PDB file of C-alpha atoms in Angstrom:
ATOM      1  CA  UNK Z   1      43.296  37.130 -51.789  1.00  0.00           C
ATOM      2  CA  UNK Z   2      40.344  35.941 -49.707  1.00  0.00           C
ATOM      3  CA  UNK Z   3      40.869  32.851 -47.918  1.00  0.00           C
ATOM      4  CA  UNK Z   4      38.591  30.089 -47.407  1.00  0.00           C
ATOM      5  CA  UNK Z   5      36.087  29.995 -44.915  1.00  0.00           C
ATOM      6  CA  UNK Z   6      37.618  26.990 -43.780  1.00  0.00           C
ATOM      7  CA  UNK Z   7      40.867  28.509 -43.372  1.00  0.00           C
ATOM      8  CA  UNK Z   8      43.139  28.771 -40.420  1.00  0.00           C
ATOM      9  CA  UNK Z   9      41.964  31.861 -39.286  1.00  0.00           C
ATOM     10  CA  UNK Z  10      38.418  31.119 -39.385  1.00  0.00           C
ATOM     11  CA  UNK Z  11      35.484  29.588 -36.811  1.00  0.00           C
ATOM     12  CA  UNK Z  12      32.451  30.333 -38.077  1.00  0.00           C
ATOM     13  CA  UNK Z  13      30.527  32.898 -36.609  1.00  0.00           C
ATOM     14  CA  UNK Z  14      27.020  30.529 -36.336  1.00  0.00           C
ATOM     15  CA  UNK Z  15      29.113  28.302 -34.451  1.00  0.00           C
ATOM     16  CA  UNK Z  16      30.134  30.770 -32.026  1.00  0.00           C
ATOM     17  CA  UNK Z  17      26.849  32.279 -31.296  1.00  0.00           C
ATOM     18  CA  UNK Z  18      25.290  28.802 -30.824  1.00  0.00           C
ATOM     19  CA  UNK Z  19      27.645  28.239 -28.263  1.00  0.00           C
ATOM     20  CA  UNK Z  20      27.599  30.973 -26.609  1.00  0.00           C
ATOM     21  CA  UNK Z  21      23.676  31.373 -26.573  1.00  0.00           C
ATOM     22  CA  UNK Z  22      23.760  27.344 -25.404  1.00  0.00           C
ATOM     23  CA  UNK Z  23      25.968  28.393 -22.445  1.00  0.00           C
ATOM     24  CA  UNK Z  24      23.527  31.027 -21.616  1.00  0.00           C
ATOM     25  CA  UNK Z  25      20.697  28.595 -21.548  1.00  0.00           C
ATOM     26  CA  UNK Z  26      22.478  26.193 -19.792  1.00  0.00           C
ATOM     27  CA  UNK Z  27      23.288  28.749 -17.212  1.00  0.00           C
ATOM     28  CA  UNK Z  28      19.755  29.156 -16.955  1.00  0.00           C
ATOM     29  CA  UNK Z  29      20.137  32.901 -17.697  1.00  0.00           C
ATOM     30  CA  UNK Z  30      17.530  32.271 -20.502  1.00  0.00           C
ATOM     31  CA  UNK Z  31      15.426  29.154 -18.336  1.00  0.00           C
ATOM     32  CA  UNK Z  32      13.127  26.836 -20.141  1.00  0.00           C
ATOM     33  CA  UNK Z  33      10.055  27.864 -22.129  1.00  0.00           C
ATOM     34  CA  UNK Z  34      12.144  31.511 -22.376  1.00  0.00           C
ATOM     35  CA  UNK Z  35      11.228  33.367 -25.598  1.00  0.00           C
ATOM     36  CA  UNK Z  36      14.243  34.229 -27.462  1.00  0.00           C
ATOM     37  CA  UNK Z  37      14.558  37.191 -30.137  1.00  0.00           C
ATOM     38  CA  UNK Z  38      13.562  35.885 -33.567  1.00  0.00           C
ATOM     39  CA  UNK Z  39      16.286  35.495 -36.487  1.00  0.00           C
ATOM     40  CA  UNK Z  40      15.306  39.005 -37.765  1.00  0.00           C
ATOM     41  CA  UNK Z  41      15.786  40.579 -34.463  1.00  0.00           C
ATOM     42  CA  UNK Z  42      19.058  39.431 -33.503  1.00  0.00           C
ATOM     43  CA  UNK Z  43      20.542  39.940 -36.673  1.00  0.00           C
ATOM     44  CA  UNK Z  44      19.249  43.155 -37.302  1.00  0.00           C
ATOM     45  CA  UNK Z  45      20.507  44.385 -33.777  1.00  0.00           C
ATOM     46  CA  UNK Z  46      23.975  42.709 -33.885  1.00  0.00           C
ATOM     47  CA  UNK Z  47      24.247  43.917 -37.353  1.00  0.00           C
ATOM     48  CA  UNK Z  48      24.658  40.476 -38.479  1.00  0.00           C
ATOM     49  CA  UNK Z  49      23.940  38.556 -41.917  1.00  0.00           C
ATOM     50  CA  UNK Z  50      20.276  36.900 -41.209  1.00  0.00           C
ATOM     51  CA  UNK Z  51      21.803  33.637 -42.095  1.00  0.00           C
ATOM     52  CA  UNK Z  52      24.296  33.050 -39.508  1.00  0.00           C
ATOM     53  CA  UNK Z  53      21.374  33.645 -37.354  1.00  0.00           C
ATOM     54  CA  UNK Z  54      19.018  31.051 -38.436  1.00  0.00           C
ATOM     55  CA  UNK Z  55      22.122  28.845 -38.998  1.00  0.00           C
ATOM     56  CA  UNK Z  56      23.158  28.807 -35.020  1.00  0.00           C
ATOM     57  CA  UNK Z  57      19.327  28.499 -34.239  1.00  0.00           C
ATOM     58  CA  UNK Z  58      19.143  25.602 -36.831  1.00  0.00           C
ATOM     59  CA  UNK Z  59      21.749  23.584 -34.988  1.00  0.00           C
ATOM     60  CA  UNK Z  60      20.076  24.948 -31.408  1.00  0.00           C
ATOM     61  CA  UNK Z  61      17.362  23.198 -32.493  1.00  0.00           C
ATOM     62  CA  UNK Z  62      18.469  19.885 -33.951  1.00  0.00           C
ATOM     63  CA  UNK Z  63      20.515  19.624 -30.186  1.00  0.00           C
ATOM     64  CA  UNK Z  64      17.456  20.026 -28.482  1.00  0.00           C
ATOM     65  CA  UNK Z  65      18.023  23.520 -26.674  1.00  0.00           C
ATOM     66  CA  UNK Z  66      15.293  25.397 -28.839  1.00  0.00           C
ATOM     67  CA  UNK Z  67      11.722  25.014 -30.646  1.00  0.00           C
ATOM     68  CA  UNK Z  68      11.242  26.821 -33.420  1.00  0.00           C
ATOM     69  CA  UNK Z  69       7.585  27.294 -35.173  1.00  0.00           C
ATOM     70  CA  UNK Z  70       6.037  28.729 -38.273  1.00  0.00           C
ATOM     71  CA  UNK Z  71       6.048  32.662 -36.781  1.00  0.00           C
ATOM     72  CA  UNK Z  72       9.432  32.681 -36.385  1.00  0.00           C
ATOM     73  CA  UNK Z  73       9.021  32.734 -32.346  1.00  0.00           C
ATOM     74  CA  UNK Z  74      12.668  30.894 -30.846  1.00  0.00           C
ATOM     75  CA  UNK Z  75      11.957  29.316 -27.429  1.00  0.00           C
ATOM     76  CA  UNK Z  76      13.933  27.443 -25.130  1.00  0.00           C
ATOM     77  CA  UNK Z  77      13.396  23.701 -24.752  1.00  0.00           C
ATOM     78  CA  UNK Z  78      11.479  22.828 -21.818  1.00  0.00           C
ATOM     79  CA  UNK Z  79      14.179  20.261 -20.680  1.00  0.00           C
ATOM     80  CA  UNK Z  80      17.650  20.761 -22.120  1.00  0.00           C
ATOM     81  CA  UNK Z  81      19.737  18.039 -23.076  1.00  0.00           C
ATOM     82  CA  UNK Z  82      22.743  16.500 -21.237  1.00  0.00           C
ATOM     83  CA  UNK Z  83      25.949  18.088 -23.073  1.00  0.00           C
ATOM     84  CA  UNK Z  84      27.310  14.121 -23.219  1.00  0.00           C
ATOM     85  CA  UNK Z  85      24.448  13.459 -25.225  1.00  0.00           C
ATOM     86  CA  UNK Z  86      25.270  12.584 -28.901  1.00  0.00           C
ATOM     87  CA  UNK Z  87      22.463  13.802 -31.989  1.00  0.00           C
ATOM     88  CA  UNK Z  88      22.138  11.282 -34.430  1.00  0.00           C
ATOM     89  CA  UNK Z  89      24.793  11.620 -37.139  1.00  0.00           C
ATOM     90  CA  UNK Z  90      23.946  13.991 -40.021  1.00  0.00           C
ATOM     91  CA  UNK Z  91      21.195  15.752 -38.650  1.00  0.00           C
ATOM     92  CA  UNK Z  92      23.296  18.652 -38.805  1.00  0.00           C
ATOM     93  CA  UNK Z  93      26.563  19.929 -40.908  1.00  0.00           C
ATOM     94  CA  UNK Z  94      29.024  18.111 -38.451  1.00  0.00           C
ATOM     95  CA  UNK Z  95      28.779  15.306 -36.033  1.00  0.00           C
ATOM     96  CA  UNK Z  96      27.648  16.793 -32.438  1.00  0.00           C
ATOM     97  CA  UNK Z  97      30.589  15.359 -30.731  1.00  0.00           C
ATOM     98  CA  UNK Z  98      32.848  17.841 -32.654  1.00  0.00           C
ATOM     99  CA  UNK Z  99      33.029  20.934 -30.973  1.00  0.00           C
ATOM    100  CA  UNK Z 100      34.138  24.299 -32.411  1.00  0.00           C
ATOM    101  CA  UNK Z 101      37.725  23.874 -31.086  1.00  0.00           C
ATOM    102  CA  UNK Z 102      37.970  20.492 -32.630  1.00  0.00           C
ATOM    103  CA  UNK Z 103      37.787  21.888 -35.820  1.00  0.00           C
ATOM    104  CA  UNK Z 104      40.776  23.836 -36.055  1.00  0.00           C
ATOM    105  CA  UNK Z 105      43.598  22.614 -37.704  1.00  0.00           C
ATOM    106  CA  UNK Z 106      46.332  20.876 -35.665  1.00  0.00           C
ATOM    107  CA  UNK Z 107      49.580  22.691 -37.209  1.00  0.00           C
ATOM    108  CA  UNK Z 108      47.780  25.636 -35.663  1.00  0.00           C
ATOM    109  CA  UNK Z 109      47.031  24.666 -32.271  1.00  0.00           C
ATOM    110  CA  UNK Z 110      50.822  23.530 -32.354  1.00  0.00           C
ATOM    111  CA  UNK Z 111      51.674  27.166 -33.488  1.00  0.00           C
ATOM    112  CA  UNK Z 112      50.198  28.715 -30.839  1.00  0.00           C
ATOM    113  CA  UNK Z 113      51.268  26.117 -27.997  1.00  0.00           C
ATOM    114  CA  UNK Z 114      54.393  27.144 -28.714  1.00  0.00           C
ATOM    115  CA  UNK Z 115      53.749  30.788 -28.543  1.00  0.00           C
ATOM    116  CA  UNK Z 116      51.978  30.836 -25.275  1.00  0.00           C
ATOM    117  CA  UNK Z 117      54.381  28.477 -23.399  1.00  0.00           C
ATOM    118  CA  UNK Z 118      57.862  29.230 -25.430  1.00  0.00           C
ATOM    119  CA  UNK Z 119      58.134  32.642 -25.215  1.00  0.00           C
ATOM    120  CA  UNK Z 120      55.180  34.660 -23.071  1.00  0.00           C
ATOM    121  CA  UNK Z 121      51.723  34.359 -21.760  1.00  0.00           C
ATOM    122  CA  UNK Z 122      48.779  34.402 -24.519  1.00  0.00           C
ATOM    123  CA  UNK Z 123      48.239  37.742 -26.273  1.00  0.00           C
ATOM    124  CA  UNK Z 124      44.845  38.964 -27.365  1.00  0.00           C
ATOM    125  CA  UNK Z 125      43.712  41.717 -29.694  1.00  0.00           C
ATOM    126  CA  UNK Z 126      40.696  43.325 -28.697  1.00  0.00           C
ATOM    127  CA  UNK Z 127      39.080  45.394 -31.076  1.00  0.00           C
ATOM    128  CA  UNK Z 128      35.776  47.636 -30.981  1.00  0.00           C
ATOM    129  CA  UNK Z 129      34.498  51.062 -32.423  1.00  0.00           C
ATOM    130  CA  UNK Z 130      34.523  52.929 -28.893  1.00  0.00           C
ATOM    131  CA  UNK Z 131      37.968  54.117 -27.176  1.00  0.00           C
ATOM    132  CA  UNK Z 132      36.107  53.958 -23.935  1.00  0.00           C
ATOM    133  CA  UNK Z 133      34.594  50.832 -24.477  1.00  0.00           C
ATOM    134  CA  UNK Z 134      37.295  48.876 -26.011  1.00  0.00           C
ATOM    135  CA  UNK Z 135      39.794  50.194 -23.046  1.00  0.00           C
ATOM    136  CA  UNK Z 136      37.141  49.174 -20.335  1.00  0.00           C
ATOM    137  CA  UNK Z 137      36.777  45.567 -22.245  1.00  0.00           C
ATOM    138  CA  UNK Z 138      40.496  44.991 -22.553  1.00  0.00           C
ATOM    139  CA  UNK Z 139      41.265  45.936 -18.632  1.00  0.00           C
ATOM    140  CA  UNK Z 140      38.551  43.688 -17.939  1.00  0.00           C
ATOM    141  CA  UNK Z 141      39.788  40.596 -19.791  1.00  0.00           C
ATOM    142  CA  UNK Z 142      43.064  40.875 -18.852  1.00  0.00           C
ATOM    143  CA  UNK Z 143      41.998  40.704 -15.275  1.00  0.00           C
ATOM    144  CA  UNK Z 144      39.802  37.846 -15.598  1.00  0.00           C
ATOM    145  CA  UNK Z 145      42.314  35.870 -17.668  1.00  0.00           C
ATOM    146  CA  UNK Z 146      45.969  37.071 -16.789  1.00  0.00           C
ATOM    147  CA  UNK Z 147      46.170  37.221 -20.629  1.00  0.00           C
ATOM    148  CA  UNK Z 148      48.004  40.155 -22.390  1.00  0.00           C
ATOM    149  CA  UNK Z 149      45.008  42.044 -23.545  1.00  0.00           C
ATOM    150  CA  UNK Z 150      45.839  45.043 -26.112  1.00  0.00           C
ATOM    151  CA  UNK Z 151      42.723  47.454 -27.173  1.00  0.00           C
ATOM    152  CA  UNK Z 152      42.342  48.675 -30.473  1.00  0.00           C
ATOM    153  CA  UNK Z 153      39.938  50.892 -32.841  1.00  0.00           C
ATOM    154  CA  UNK Z 154      38.397  48.969 -35.583  1.00  0.00           C
ATOM    155  CA  UNK Z 155      39.370  52.038 -37.289  1.00  0.00           C
ATOM    156  CA  UNK Z 156      43.164  51.200 -36.527  1.00  0.00           C
ATOM    157  CA  UNK Z 157      43.556  47.865 -37.175  1.00  0.00           C
ATOM    158  CA  UNK Z 158      45.783  48.080 -39.926  1.00  0.00           C
ATOM    159  CA  UNK Z 159      48.346  49.798 -37.968  1.00  0.00           C
ATOM    160  CA  UNK Z 160      48.879  46.527 -36.630  1.00  0.00           C
ATOM    161  CA  UNK Z 161      48.459  44.423 -39.661  1.00  0.00           C
ATOM    162  CA  UNK Z 162      52.511  43.551 -39.061  1.00  0.00           C
ATOM    163  CA  UNK Z 163      52.417  42.268 -35.627  1.00  0.00           C
ATOM    164  CA  UNK Z 164      49.329  39.994 -36.359  1.00  0.00           C
ATOM    165  CA  UNK Z 165      50.741  38.751 -39.588  1.00  0.00           C
ATOM    166  CA  UNK Z 166      54.139  37.838 -37.133  1.00  0.00           C
ATOM    167  CA  UNK Z 167      51.932  35.706 -35.198  1.00  0.00           C
ATOM    168  CA  UNK Z 168      52.156  38.065 -32.045  1.00  0.00           C
ATOM    169  CA  UNK Z 169      48.408  37.695 -31.347  1.00  0.00           C
ATOM    170  CA  UNK Z 170      46.576  34.405 -29.991  1.00  0.00           C
ATOM    171  CA  UNK Z 171      43.227  35.655 -30.828  1.00  0.00           C
ATOM    172  CA  UNK Z 172      41.735  38.529 -31.910  1.00  0.00           C
ATOM    173  CA  UNK Z 173      38.462  39.578 -29.461  1.00  0.00           C
ATOM    174  CA  UNK Z 174      35.501  41.632 -30.779  1.00  0.00           C
ATOM    175  CA  UNK Z 175      31.758  41.692 -29.982  1.00  0.00           C
ATOM    176  CA  UNK Z 176      29.325  40.100 -32.495  1.00  0.00           C
ATOM    177  CA  UNK Z 177      28.465  43.625 -33.480  1.00  0.00           C
ATOM    178  CA  UNK Z 178      31.877  43.694 -35.193  1.00  0.00           C
ATOM    179  CA  UNK Z 179      32.896  40.054 -35.876  1.00  0.00           C
ATOM    180  CA  UNK Z 180      31.716  39.932 -39.849  1.00  0.00           C
ATOM    181  CA  UNK Z 181      33.756  43.501 -40.006  1.00  0.00           C
ATOM    182  CA  UNK Z 182      36.686  42.432 -38.613  1.00  0.00           C
ATOM    183  CA  UNK Z 183      36.866  38.993 -39.773  1.00  0.00           C
ATOM    184  CA  UNK Z 184      36.708  40.261 -43.494  1.00  0.00           C
ATOM    185  CA  UNK Z 185      39.372  42.544 -42.914  1.00  0.00           C
ATOM    186  CA  UNK Z 186      41.593  40.095 -41.252  1.00  0.00           C
ATOM    187  CA  UNK Z 187      41.027  37.760 -44.639  1.00  0.00           C
ATOM    188  CA  UNK Z 188      41.782  41.059 -46.452  1.00  0.00           C
ATOM    189  CA  UNK Z 189      45.438  40.440 -45.058  1.00  0.00           C
ATOM    190  CA  UNK Z 190      46.182  37.306 -47.193  1.00  0.00           C
ATOM    191  CA  UNK Z 191      47.160  33.389 -46.511  1.00  0.00           C
ATOM    192  CA  UNK Z 192      48.635  32.667 -43.348  1.00  0.00           C
ATOM    193  CA  UNK Z 193      48.708  31.955 -39.824  1.00  0.00           C
ATOM    194  CA  UNK Z 194      46.230  33.912 -38.571  1.00  0.00           C
ATOM    195  CA  UNK Z 195      44.761  34.371 -35.056  1.00  0.00           C
ATOM    196  CA  UNK Z 196      41.371  33.197 -34.567  1.00  0.00           C
ATOM    197  CA  UNK Z 197      38.732  35.781 -34.412  1.00  0.00           C
ATOM    198  CA  UNK Z 198      36.411  35.343 -31.722  1.00  0.00           C
ATOM    199  CA  UNK Z 199      32.985  36.810 -31.008  1.00  0.00           C
ATOM    200  CA  UNK Z 200      31.584  38.050 -27.462  1.00  0.00           C
ATOM    201  CA  UNK Z 201      27.730  38.008 -27.305  1.00  0.00           C
ATOM    202  CA  UNK Z 202      26.995  40.585 -24.570  1.00  0.00           C
ATOM    203  CA  UNK Z 203      24.037  39.704 -21.965  1.00  0.00           C
ATOM    204  CA  UNK Z 204      22.845  43.308 -22.543  1.00  0.00           C
ATOM    205  CA  UNK Z 205      22.099  42.862 -26.162  1.00  0.00           C
ATOM    206  CA  UNK Z 206      19.755  40.382 -25.697  1.00  0.00           C
ATOM    207  CA  UNK Z 207      18.307  42.116 -22.650  1.00  0.00           C
ATOM    208  CA  UNK Z 208      17.698  45.306 -24.731  1.00  0.00           C
ATOM    209  CA  UNK Z 209      15.985  43.595 -27.258  1.00  0.00           C
ATOM    210  CA  UNK Z 210      13.381  41.928 -24.451  1.00  0.00           C
ATOM    211  CA  UNK Z 211      12.540  45.687 -23.044  1.00  0.00           C
ATOM    212  CA  UNK Z 212      12.064  46.644 -26.117  1.00  0.00           C
ATOM    213  CA  UNK Z 213      10.126  44.128 -27.448  1.00  0.00           C
ATOM    214  CA  UNK Z 214       7.609  44.805 -24.696  1.00  0.00           C
ATOM    215  CA  UNK Z 215       7.043  48.463 -24.877  1.00  0.00           C
ATOM    216  CA  UNK Z 216       4.008  49.587 -26.421  1.00  0.00           C
ATOM    217  CA  UNK Z 217       3.753  50.845 -29.909  1.00  0.00           C
ATOM    218  CA  UNK Z 218       4.552  54.680 -30.408  1.00  0.00           C
ATOM    219  CA  UNK Z 219       6.797  54.162 -27.221  1.00  0.00           C
ATOM    220  CA  UNK Z 220       9.738  57.392 -27.031  1.00  0.00           C
ATOM    221  CA  UNK Z 221      13.203  55.406 -26.640  1.00  0.00           C
ATOM    222  CA  UNK Z 222      16.017  57.336 -26.220  1.00  0.00           C
ATOM    223  CA  UNK Z 223      19.571  56.646 -27.165  1.00  0.00           C
ATOM    224  CA  UNK Z 224      22.234  58.122 -25.395  1.00  0.00           C
ATOM    225  CA  UNK Z 225      25.743  57.266 -27.261  1.00  0.00           C
ATOM    226  CA  UNK Z 226      29.319  58.144 -26.297  1.00  0.00           C
ATOM    227  CA  UNK Z 227      29.655  59.629 -29.698  1.00  0.00           C
ATOM    228  CA  UNK Z 228      27.120  60.843 -32.265  1.00  0.00           C
ATOM    229  CA  UNK Z 229      27.713  58.009 -34.548  1.00  0.00           C
ATOM    230  CA  UNK Z 230      27.705  55.322 -31.925  1.00  0.00           C
ATOM    231  CA  UNK Z 231      24.160  56.451 -30.975  1.00  0.00           C
ATOM    232  CA  UNK Z 232      23.093  56.563 -34.832  1.00  0.00           C
ATOM    233  CA  UNK Z 233      24.548  53.291 -34.563  1.00  0.00           C
ATOM    234  CA  UNK Z 234      22.060  52.024 -31.521  1.00  0.00           C
ATOM    235  CA  UNK Z 235      19.667  53.597 -33.591  1.00  0.00           C
ATOM    236  CA  UNK Z 236      20.232  51.521 -36.861  1.00  0.00           C
ATOM    237  CA  UNK Z 237      19.802  48.204 -34.660  1.00  0.00           C
ATOM    238  CA  UNK Z 238      17.081  48.902 -33.539  1.00  0.00           C
ATOM    239  CA  UNK Z 239      15.668  49.954 -36.996  1.00  0.00           C
ATOM    240  CA  UNK Z 240      17.453  46.510 -38.585  1.00  0.00           C
ATOM    241  CA  UNK Z 241      15.801  44.579 -35.805  1.00  0.00           C
ATOM    242  CA  UNK Z 242      12.432  45.446 -37.097  1.00  0.00           C
ATOM    243  CA  UNK Z 243      11.339  47.465 -34.028  1.00  0.00           C
ATOM    244  CA  UNK Z 244       9.870  50.132 -36.390  1.00  0.00           C
ATOM    245  CA  UNK Z 245       7.053  51.183 -34.354  1.00  0.00           C
ATOM    246  CA  UNK Z 246       8.914  52.910 -31.531  1.00  0.00           C
ATOM    247  CA  UNK Z 247       9.959  56.638 -31.596  1.00  0.00           C
ATOM    248  CA  UNK Z 248      13.777  57.137 -31.547  1.00  0.00           C
ATOM    249  CA  UNK Z 249      15.588  59.808 -30.090  1.00  0.00           C
ATOM    250  CA  UNK Z 250      19.627  60.088 -29.753  1.00  0.00           C
ATOM    251  CA  UNK Z 251      21.790  62.090 -27.960  1.00  0.00           C
ATOM    252  CA  UNK Z 252      25.317  62.004 -27.367  1.00  0.00           C
ATOM    253  CA  UNK Z 253      28.177  63.224 -25.089  1.00  0.00           C
ATOM    254  CA  UNK Z 254      29.557  65.135 -27.841  1.00  0.00           C
ATOM    255  CA  UNK Z 255      26.846  67.518 -27.433  1.00  0.00           C
ATOM    256  CA  UNK Z 256      25.706  67.294 -24.111  1.00  0.00           C
ATOM    257  CA  UNK Z 257      22.641  69.719 -25.040  1.00  0.00           C
ATOM    258  CA  UNK Z 258      21.252  66.915 -26.791  1.00  0.00           C
ATOM    259  CA  UNK Z 259      21.411  64.584 -23.719  1.00  0.00           C
ATOM    260  CA  UNK Z 260      19.685  67.314 -21.877  1.00  0.00           C
ATOM    261  CA  UNK Z 261      16.701  67.495 -24.789  1.00  0.00           C
ATOM    262  CA  UNK Z 262      16.891  63.688 -24.102  1.00  0.00           C
ATOM    263  CA  UNK Z 263      15.749  63.504 -20.867  1.00  0.00           C
ATOM    264  CA  UNK Z 264      13.278  66.709 -21.318  1.00  0.00           C
ATOM    265  CA  UNK Z 265      11.413  64.447 -23.947  1.00  0.00           C
ATOM    266  CA  UNK Z 266      10.755  61.871 -20.695  1.00  0.00           C
ATOM    267  CA  UNK Z 267      11.356  58.352 -22.989  1.00  0.00           C
ATOM    268  CA  UNK Z 268      10.127  55.518 -21.693  1.00  0.00           C
ATOM    269  CA  UNK Z 269      13.338  53.686 -21.677  1.00  0.00           C
ATOM    270  CA  UNK Z 270      16.826  55.008 -22.640  1.00  0.00           C
ATOM    271  CA  UNK Z 271      19.733  52.486 -23.973  1.00  0.00           C
ATOM    272  CA  UNK Z 272      22.684  54.164 -23.541  1.00  0.00           C
ATOM    273  CA  UNK Z 273      26.494  53.341 -22.680  1.00  0.00           C
ATOM    274  CA  UNK Z 274      28.074  53.398 -19.303  1.00  0.00           C
ATOM    275  CA  UNK Z 275      29.797  57.118 -19.815  1.00  0.00           C
ATOM    276  CA  UNK Z 276      26.583  58.466 -20.877  1.00  0.00           C
ATOM    277  CA  UNK Z 277      24.510  56.709 -17.892  1.00  0.00           C
ATOM    278  CA  UNK Z 278      26.763  57.989 -15.311  1.00  0.00           C
ATOM    279  CA  UNK Z 279      26.541  61.418 -16.722  1.00  0.00           C
ATOM    280  CA  UNK Z 280      22.323  60.899 -16.910  1.00  0.00           C
ATOM    281  CA  UNK Z 281      22.126  59.997 -13.331  1.00  0.00           C
ATOM    282  CA  UNK Z 282      23.989  63.145 -12.334  1.00  0.00           C
ATOM    283  CA  UNK Z 283      20.922  64.898 -13.619  1.00  0.00           C
ATOM    284  CA  UNK Z 284      18.290  62.690 -12.452  1.00  0.00           C
ATOM    285  CA  UNK Z 285      18.580  59.609 -10.191  1.00  0.00           C
ATOM    286  CA  UNK Z 286      15.083  57.997 -11.312  1.00  0.00           C
ATOM    287  CA  UNK Z 287      15.571  57.178 -15.051  1.00  0.00           C
ATOM    288  CA  UNK Z 288      14.594  54.138 -16.695  1.00  0.00           C
ATOM    289  CA  UNK Z 289      17.709  53.223 -18.084  1.00  0.00           C
ATOM    290  CA  UNK Z 290      19.445  50.144 -19.523  1.00  0.00           C
ATOM    291  CA  UNK Z 291      23.140  50.285 -20.101  1.00  0.00           C
ATOM    292  CA  UNK Z 292      24.130  48.849 -23.257  1.00  0.00           C
ATOM    293  CA  UNK Z 293      27.475  48.090 -23.128  1.00  0.00           C
ATOM    294  CA  UNK Z 294      27.919  46.067 -19.891  1.00  0.00           C
ATOM    295  CA  UNK Z 295      30.642  44.340 -19.039  1.00  0.00           C
ATOM    296  CA  UNK Z 296      31.581  40.939 -20.747  1.00  0.00           C
ATOM    297  CA  UNK Z 297      29.304  38.171 -18.883  1.00  0.00           C
ATOM    298  CA  UNK Z 298      31.249  35.391 -17.688  1.00  0.00           C
ATOM    299  CA  UNK Z 299      30.361  32.963 -20.246  1.00  0.00           C
ATOM    300  CA  UNK Z 300      31.961  35.240 -22.673  1.00  0.00           C
ATOM    301  CA  UNK Z 301      35.228  35.069 -20.583  1.00  0.00           C
ATOM    302  CA  UNK Z 302      34.977  31.379 -20.251  1.00  0.00           C
ATOM    303  CA  UNK Z 303      34.577  30.760 -24.127  1.00  0.00           C
ATOM    304  CA  UNK Z 304      37.673  33.378 -24.902  1.00  0.00           C
ATOM    305  CA  UNK Z 305      39.776  30.862 -22.210  1.00  0.00           C
ATOM    306  CA  UNK Z 306      38.637  27.439 -23.779  1.00  0.00           C
ATOM    307  CA  UNK Z 307      39.318  28.901 -27.323  1.00  0.00           C
ATOM    308  CA  UNK Z 308      43.633  30.650 -25.807  1.00  0.00           C
ATOM    309  CA  UNK Z 309      43.524  26.741 -24.212  1.00  0.00           C
ATOM    310  CA  UNK Z 310      42.310  24.818 -27.367  1.00  0.00           C
ATOM    311  CA  UNK Z 311      44.911  26.587 -29.214  1.00  0.00           C
ATOM    312  CA  UNK Z 312      47.830  25.792 -26.706  1.00  0.00           C
TER     313      UNK Z 312
END
């Protein structure tokens, strides 16, 4: 049975996206007057429901972090508000003094506290589609937090259903590219005290959109995936983001000759995974590479820690 969006395993995705975009702005990674991706660009690139991005931007505008115009442009506000400043009630769906953590049911927070304090350190399940990528993210997150972090491919989640239902994991973490997919699967398990699903916004996702926006129409863009499926997903993200005036050519480590052909085509920019980037660098030191699966940024790690501490 599909559970309500207000059920214990649900933190609205638009709230998660809003909070992490806000952190990037507060840290001046995206400074005042900087341009953020449009709703179409961000939702398409992250393969996310456009209404989710629209809701996140609407709240950021209501809180004074961004300005929107009729053309769809999203700009960081000239002066960011103080976090302690409250917005008039009723402007957005919830009162501003409520954080996404304060919306978590008290019963859920207490049970997580008992698990974390009474039996073991917090346990996180990190789910992604690429085996190398998910292992790198899990190791990085475990080093940064001291939590137990288990990597899992999304296609293998079913094998861990029993441990999830038995309450072993405090959080399930993935990237925004897969958060809606993972949430839907978790909801399919039925009612119960499920772990929260947290999405990580990779700064490299936003950087990729920015770099692609600056290319002239007709520019050739190379896409290098660890797997052919991953390269194809990269390609679909760019198309769904509305950047259809770019010429796209893909290659994969599964077929090294396809990467050699990619180099021979001399693209203006190559989006690739870290593994493909290392291979391409061995062929030529001077390449316009943008590593798309760069490590989790500090804001994402801090966000995960806040979630765990909020439930303990």
